[in-house]
mmCIF file of C-alpha atoms in Angstrom:
data_model
loop_
_atom_site.group_PDB
_atom_site.id
_atom_site.type_symbol
_atom_site.label_atom_id
_atom_site.label_comp_id
_atom_site.label_asym_id
_atom_site.label_seq_id
_atom_site.Cartn_x
_atom_site.Cartn_y
_atom_site.Cartn_z
ATOM 1 C CA GLY A 656 -5.153 7.175 -21.064
ATOM 2 C CA ALA A 657 -8.470 6.095 -19.639
ATOM 3 C CA VAL A 658 -10.998 8.756 -18.717
ATOM 4 C CA VAL A 659 -12.914 9.082 -15.494
ATOM 5 C CA SER A 660 -15.604 11.715 -15.421
ATOM 6 C CA GLN A 661 -16.812 13.141 -12.140
ATOM 7 C CA HIS A 662 -19.896 15.289 -11.863
ATOM 8 C CA PRO A 663 -20.593 17.919 -10.705
ATOM 9 C CA SER A 664 -17.252 19.699 -10.555
ATOM 10 C CA TRP A 665 -18.568 21.978 -7.853
ATOM 11 C CA VAL A 666 -21.721 22.269 -5.801
ATOM 12 C CA ILE A 667 -23.031 24.570 -3.106
ATOM 13 C CA CYS A 668 -25.797 23.271 -0.889
ATOM 14 C CA LYS A 669 -27.627 24.238 2.259
ATOM 15 C CA SER A 670 -27.060 22.512 5.577
ATOM 16 C CA GLY A 671 -29.293 19.524 6.004
ATOM 17 C CA THR A 672 -29.664 18.724 2.339
ATOM 18 C CA SER A 673 -28.159 15.805 0.455
ATOM 19 C CA VAL A 674 -25.767 15.939 -2.447
ATOM 20 C CA LYS A 675 -25.001 13.214 -4.970
ATOM 21 C CA ILE A 676 -21.673 13.003 -6.774
ATOM 22 C CA GLU A 677 -21.218 10.732 -9.774
ATOM 23 C CA CYS A 678 -18.072 9.021 -10.937
ATOM 24 C CA ARG A 679 -18.072 7.396 -14.365
ATOM 25 C CA SER A 680 -15.423 5.464 -16.208
ATOM 26 C CA LEU A 681 -16.010 6.495 -19.806
ATOM 27 C CA ASP A 682 -13.958 4.062 -21.816
ATOM 28 C CA PHE A 683 -13.277 1.128 -19.558
ATOM 29 C CA GLN A 684 -14.972 -1.076 -17.026
ATOM 30 C CA ALA A 685 -14.024 -0.467 -13.437
ATOM 31 C CA THR A 686 -14.512 -3.255 -10.974
ATOM 32 C CA THR A 687 -13.333 -1.033 -8.184
ATOM 33 C CA MET A 688 -13.760 2.649 -7.521
ATOM 34 C CA PHE A 689 -12.357 4.617 -4.652
ATOM 35 C CA TRP A 690 -13.630 7.760 -2.996
ATOM 36 C CA TYR A 691 -11.221 10.215 -1.429
ATOM 37 C CA ARG A 692 -11.657 13.437 0.456
ATOM 38 C CA GLN A 693 -9.154 16.257 0.478
ATOM 39 C CA PHE A 694 -9.229 19.248 2.804
ATOM 40 C CA PRO A 695 -7.397 22.436 1.807
ATOM 41 C CA LYS A 696 -3.637 22.088 1.677
ATOM 42 C CA GLN A 697 -3.836 18.483 2.787
ATOM 43 C CA SER A 698 -3.387 15.136 1.148
ATOM 44 C CA LEU A 699 -6.045 12.752 -0.085
ATOM 45 C CA MET A 700 -7.689 10.553 2.507
ATOM 46 C CA LEU A 701 -9.426 7.398 1.400
ATOM 47 C CA MET A 702 -13.057 7.311 2.481
ATOM 48 C CA ALA A 703 -14.282 4.074 0.994
ATOM 49 C CA THR A 704 -13.704 1.374 -1.562
ATOM 50 C CA SER A 705 -16.580 0.619 -3.878
ATOM 51 C CA ASN A 706 -16.905 -2.702 -5.665
ATOM 52 C CA GLU A 707 -19.491 -3.255 -8.358
ATOM 53 C CA GLY A 708 -22.474 -5.141 -7.068
ATOM 54 C CA SER A 709 -21.431 -5.254 -3.441
ATOM 55 C CA LYS A 710 -21.418 -3.045 -0.398
ATOM 56 C CA ALA A 711 -18.725 -0.443 -0.080
ATOM 57 C CA THR A 712 -15.935 -0.848 2.415
ATOM 58 C CA TYR A 713 -15.528 2.229 4.555
ATOM 59 C CA GLU A 714 -12.362 3.439 6.222
ATOM 60 C CA GLN A 715 -12.273 3.826 9.946
ATOM 61 C CA GLY A 716 -13.974 6.992 11.082
ATOM 62 C CA VAL A 717 -16.065 7.416 7.938
ATOM 63 C CA GLU A 718 -19.802 7.199 8.637
ATOM 64 C CA LYS A 719 -21.387 4.857 6.144
ATOM 65 C CA ASP A 720 -24.862 6.208 6.834
ATOM 66 C CA LYS A 721 -23.720 9.707 6.059
ATOM 67 C CA PHE A 722 -21.683 8.933 2.973
ATOM 68 C CA LEU A 723 -23.777 6.553 0.901
ATOM 69 C CA ILE A 724 -21.965 4.798 -1.894
ATOM 70 C CA ASN A 725 -23.623 2.931 -4.711
ATOM 71 C CA HIS A 726 -21.741 1.056 -7.421
ATOM 72 C CA ALA A 727 -24.538 -0.301 -9.537
ATOM 73 C CA SER A 728 -22.597 -0.878 -12.730
ATOM 74 C CA LEU A 729 -19.050 -1.353 -13.938
ATOM 75 C CA THR A 730 -18.925 2.239 -15.124
ATOM 76 C CA LEU A 731 -20.718 4.209 -12.437
ATOM 77 C CA SER A 732 -20.300 4.807 -8.729
ATOM 78 C CA THR A 733 -22.120 7.482 -6.765
ATOM 79 C CA LEU A 734 -21.368 9.132 -3.443
ATOM 80 C CA THR A 735 -24.255 10.782 -1.642
ATOM 81 C CA VAL A 736 -23.473 13.107 1.228
ATOM 82 C CA THR A 737 -26.595 13.005 3.358
ATOM 83 C CA SER A 738 -27.693 15.761 5.720
ATOM 84 C CA ALA A 739 -24.666 17.792 4.779
ATOM 85 C CA HIS A 740 -23.060 20.107 7.318
ATOM 86 C CA PRO A 741 -20.466 22.847 6.827
ATOM 87 C CA GLU A 742 -17.736 20.535 8.120
ATOM 88 C CA ASP A 743 -18.450 18.257 5.140
ATOM 89 C CA SER A 744 -17.230 21.010 2.837
ATOM 90 C CA SER A 745 -14.274 19.527 1.043
ATOM 91 C CA PHE A 746 -12.882 18.331 -2.266
ATOM 92 C CA TYR A 747 -14.130 14.853 -3.114
ATOM 93 C CA ILE A 748 -12.246 12.806 -5.715
ATOM 94 C CA CYS A 749 -12.989 9.409 -7.132
ATOM 95 C CA SER A 750 -10.685 7.001 -8.864
ATOM 96 C CA ALA A 751 -11.327 3.882 -10.882
ATOM 97 C CA VAL A 752 -9.229 0.830 -11.589
ATOM 98 C CA ALA A 753 -9.841 -1.254 -14.679
ATOM 99 C CA VAL A 754 -10.182 -4.991 -14.548
ATOM 100 C CA ARG A 755 -6.790 -6.668 -14.109
ATOM 101 C CA ASP A 756 -5.029 -3.342 -14.306
ATOM 102 C CA THR A 757 -2.754 -1.437 -12.016
ATOM 103 C CA GLU A 758 -3.125 2.236 -12.689
ATOM 104 C CA ALA A 759 -5.872 4.180 -10.978
ATOM 105 C CA PHE A 760 -7.477 6.933 -13.022
ATOM 106 C CA PHE A 761 -8.860 9.916 -11.196
ATOM 107 C CA GLY A 762 -11.872 12.074 -11.790
ATOM 108 C CA GLN A 763 -11.622 15.830 -11.866
ATOM 109 C CA GLY A 764 -12.933 16.135 -8.329
ATOM 110 C CA THR A 765 -15.979 17.826 -6.839
ATOM 111 C CA ARG A 766 -15.732 20.898 -4.670
ATOM 112 C CA LEU A 767 -18.536 20.711 -2.102
ATOM 113 C CA THR A 768 -19.433 23.788 -0.110
ATOM 114 C CA VAL A 769 -22.122 23.493 2.531
ATOM 115 C CA VAL A 770 -23.575 26.774 3.722
ATOM 116 C CA SER B 1331 -4.036 7.963 8.509
ATOM 117 C CA GLN B 1332 -1.528 8.734 5.794
ATOM 118 C CA GLN B 1333 1.525 6.558 5.941
ATOM 119 C CA GLY B 1334 3.542 8.483 3.431
ATOM 120 C CA GLU B 1335 5.692 11.433 4.190
ATOM 121 C CA GLU B 1336 7.110 13.757 1.640
ATOM 122 C CA ASP B 1337 9.796 16.315 1.823
ATOM 123 C CA PRO B 1338 10.139 19.054 1.326
ATOM 124 C CA GLN B 1339 6.589 20.190 2.032
ATOM 125 C CA ALA B 1340 7.218 23.195 -0.156
ATOM 126 C CA LEU B 1341 9.857 23.875 -2.770
ATOM 127 C CA SER B 1342 10.437 27.083 -4.699
ATOM 128 C CA ILE B 1343 12.904 27.173 -7.593
ATOM 129 C CA GLN B 1344 13.705 29.151 -10.706
ATOM 130 C CA GLU B 1345 12.713 28.061 -14.156
ATOM 131 C CA GLY B 1346 15.350 25.824 -15.675
ATOM 132 C CA GLU B 1347 16.487 24.370 -12.355
ATOM 133 C CA ASN B 1348 15.896 20.796 -11.323
ATOM 134 C CA ALA B 1349 13.388 19.920 -8.620
ATOM 135 C CA THR B 1350 13.764 16.887 -6.373
ATOM 136 C CA MET B 1351 11.010 15.633 -4.130
ATOM 137 C CA ASN B 1352 11.247 12.709 -1.750
ATOM 138 C CA CYS B 1353 8.701 10.311 -0.400
ATOM 139 C CA SER B 1354 8.956 7.750 2.379
ATOM 140 C CA TYR B 1355 6.540 5.020 3.316
ATOM 141 C CA LYS B 1356 6.197 2.558 6.141
ATOM 142 C CA THR B 1357 4.895 -0.774 4.896
ATOM 143 C CA SER B 1358 5.835 -3.076 2.041
ATOM 144 C CA ILE B 1359 4.464 -2.022 -1.308
ATOM 145 C CA ASN B 1360 3.617 -3.401 -4.711
ATOM 146 C CA ASN B 1361 3.764 -0.182 -6.712
ATOM 147 C CA LEU B 1362 4.601 3.426 -6.045
ATOM 148 C CA GLN B 1363 3.077 6.138 -8.165
ATOM 149 C CA TRP B 1364 3.590 9.860 -8.466
ATOM 150 C CA TYR B 1365 0.739 12.226 -9.167
ATOM 151 C CA ARG B 1366 0.482 15.902 -9.877
ATOM 152 C CA GLN B 1367 -2.360 18.145 -8.775
ATOM 153 C CA ASN B 1368 -2.918 21.669 -9.881
ATOM 154 C CA SER B 1369 -4.674 23.851 -7.338
ATOM 155 C CA GLY B 1370 -8.238 22.684 -6.768
ATOM 156 C CA ARG B 1371 -8.135 20.176 -9.583
ATOM 157 C CA GLY B 1372 -8.033 16.430 -10.023
ATOM 158 C CA LEU B 1373 -4.946 14.274 -10.075
ATOM 159 C CA VAL B 1374 -2.796 13.592 -13.087
ATOM 160 C CA HIS B 1375 -0.857 10.355 -13.130
ATOM 161 C CA LEU B 1376 2.826 10.945 -13.819
ATOM 162 C CA ILE B 1377 4.672 7.693 -13.442
ATOM 163 C CA LEU B 1378 4.432 4.277 -11.827
ATOM 164 C CA ILE B 1379 7.372 2.300 -10.533
ATOM 165 C CA ARG B 1380 7.043 -1.286 -9.427
ATOM 166 C CA SER B 1381 8.627 -2.639 -6.283
ATOM 167 C CA ASN B 1382 11.152 -4.641 -8.308
ATOM 168 C CA GLU B 1383 12.284 -1.578 -10.251
ATOM 169 C CA ARG B 1384 14.883 0.891 -9.077
ATOM 170 C CA GLU B 1385 14.628 3.707 -11.581
ATOM 171 C CA LYS B 1386 12.282 4.895 -14.247
ATOM 172 C CA HIS B 1387 12.271 7.767 -16.702
ATOM 173 C CA SER B 1388 9.503 9.564 -18.503
ATOM 174 C CA GLY B 1389 10.384 12.698 -20.408
ATOM 175 C CA ARG B 1390 11.756 15.204 -17.903
ATOM 176 C CA LEU B 1391 10.786 12.978 -14.993
ATOM 177 C CA ARG B 1392 13.050 10.533 -13.235
ATOM 178 C CA VAL B 1393 11.820 8.385 -10.386
ATOM 179 C CA THR B 1394 13.915 6.215 -8.129
ATOM 180 C CA LEU B 1395 12.790 3.637 -5.631
ATOM 181 C CA ASP B 1396 14.769 2.226 -2.736
ATOM 182 C CA THR B 1397 12.715 -0.474 -1.086
ATOM 183 C CA SER B 1398 15.371 -1.104 1.559
ATOM 184 C CA LYS B 1399 14.952 2.457 2.748
ATOM 185 C CA LYS B 1400 11.266 2.572 1.866
ATOM 186 C CA SER B 1401 11.743 5.761 -0.058
ATOM 187 C CA SER B 1402 11.326 7.208 -3.513
ATOM 188 C CA SER B 1403 12.365 10.394 -5.222
ATOM 189 C CA LEU B 1404 10.919 12.347 -8.099
ATOM 190 C CA LEU B 1405 13.259 14.511 -10.127
ATOM 191 C CA ILE B 1406 11.915 17.052 -12.583
ATOM 192 C CA THR B 1407 14.664 18.356 -14.814
ATOM 193 C CA ALA B 1408 14.738 21.729 -16.554
ATOM 194 C CA SER B 1409 11.644 22.882 -14.695
ATOM 195 C CA ARG B 1410 9.084 25.181 -16.239
ATOM 196 C CA ALA B 1411 6.627 27.602 -14.684
ATOM 197 C CA ALA B 1412 3.872 25.236 -15.825
ATOM 198 C CA ASP B 1413 5.294 22.556 -13.507
ATOM 199 C CA THR B 1414 4.002 24.567 -10.554
ATOM 200 C CA ALA B 1415 1.653 22.195 -8.716
ATOM 201 C CA SER B 1416 1.413 19.825 -5.788
ATOM 202 C CA TYR B 1417 3.084 16.464 -6.211
ATOM 203 C CA PHE B 1418 1.998 13.373 -4.326
ATOM 204 C CA CYS B 1419 3.397 9.904 -4.064
ATOM 205 C CA ALA B 1420 1.004 7.046 -3.541
ATOM 206 C CA THR B 1421 1.605 3.410 -2.737
ATOM 207 C CA ASP B 1422 -0.443 0.275 -3.056
ATOM 208 C CA ARG B 1423 0.106 -3.177 -1.564
ATOM 209 C CA THR B 1424 -1.455 -5.096 -4.427
ATOM 210 C CA SER B 1425 -2.213 -4.091 -7.995
ATOM 211 C CA GLY B 1426 -5.403 -2.116 -8.321
ATOM 212 C CA SER B 1427 -5.902 -1.803 -4.595
ATOM 213 C CA ARG B 1428 -6.359 1.287 -2.475
ATOM 214 C CA LEU B 1429 -3.722 3.960 -2.686
ATOM 215 C CA THR B 1430 -2.127 5.546 0.340
ATOM 216 C CA PHE B 1431 -0.998 9.067 -0.382
ATOM 217 C CA GLY B 1432 1.895 11.028 0.981
ATOM 218 C CA GLU B 1433 1.443 14.495 2.364
ATOM 219 C CA GLY B 1434 2.579 16.114 -0.866
ATOM 220 C CA THR B 1435 5.108 18.689 -1.958
ATOM 221 C CA GLN B 1436 4.002 22.074 -3.211
ATOM 222 C CA LEU B 1437 6.357 23.024 -6.016
ATOM 223 C CA THR B 1438 6.560 26.594 -7.236
ATOM 224 C CA VAL B 1439 8.627 27.301 -10.336
ATOM 225 C CA ASN B 1440 9.299 30.986 -10.741
ATOM 226 C CA PRO B 1441 9.635 32.317 -14.289
#
């Protein structure tokens, strides 16, 4: 199947700093990428939908100025957590959907810990 | 908010037994997918069933879909200890669109 690479797999940062997470589709072009957040023992919650070349669409309650999403190419989307706080500590997962396809392929996830 | 509900929330069985997990959803769907997640890891796609399909098989997996009841089930036959993981259903309303995940079932298969 198609491969989506997410980097880094884990990161520890200090409060107030920013962290960038990358999501790359390695062997296909993804017109749409999705960013999810998952707290321990909970399900995945969609944060935003990222379309190549346009602004991301954020879900209700997700601060767009805090979670900056850039989808500059058909193979790369980035999520930047700005001014991170301990409550932002979570597992962040991206997924990508190929052009005219149905199945979403997921990255390995990024474990963010803010201390 | 998550629209999907799964039951049971946790399931513990012995190796060799079958495991059945159920998922319900609230709105009309285009596709329903099942994913597996090992602790702290990414998601692995297991199987996709379209809204016009009623049953699908893949290896030891069998998925059913009842759109009249807005529910789906995932059956894992002859379970193995390596099947221990969380299992999530996810629905979309159009192909390639956002997925809405269920709450998940934590399956433990004891050797």
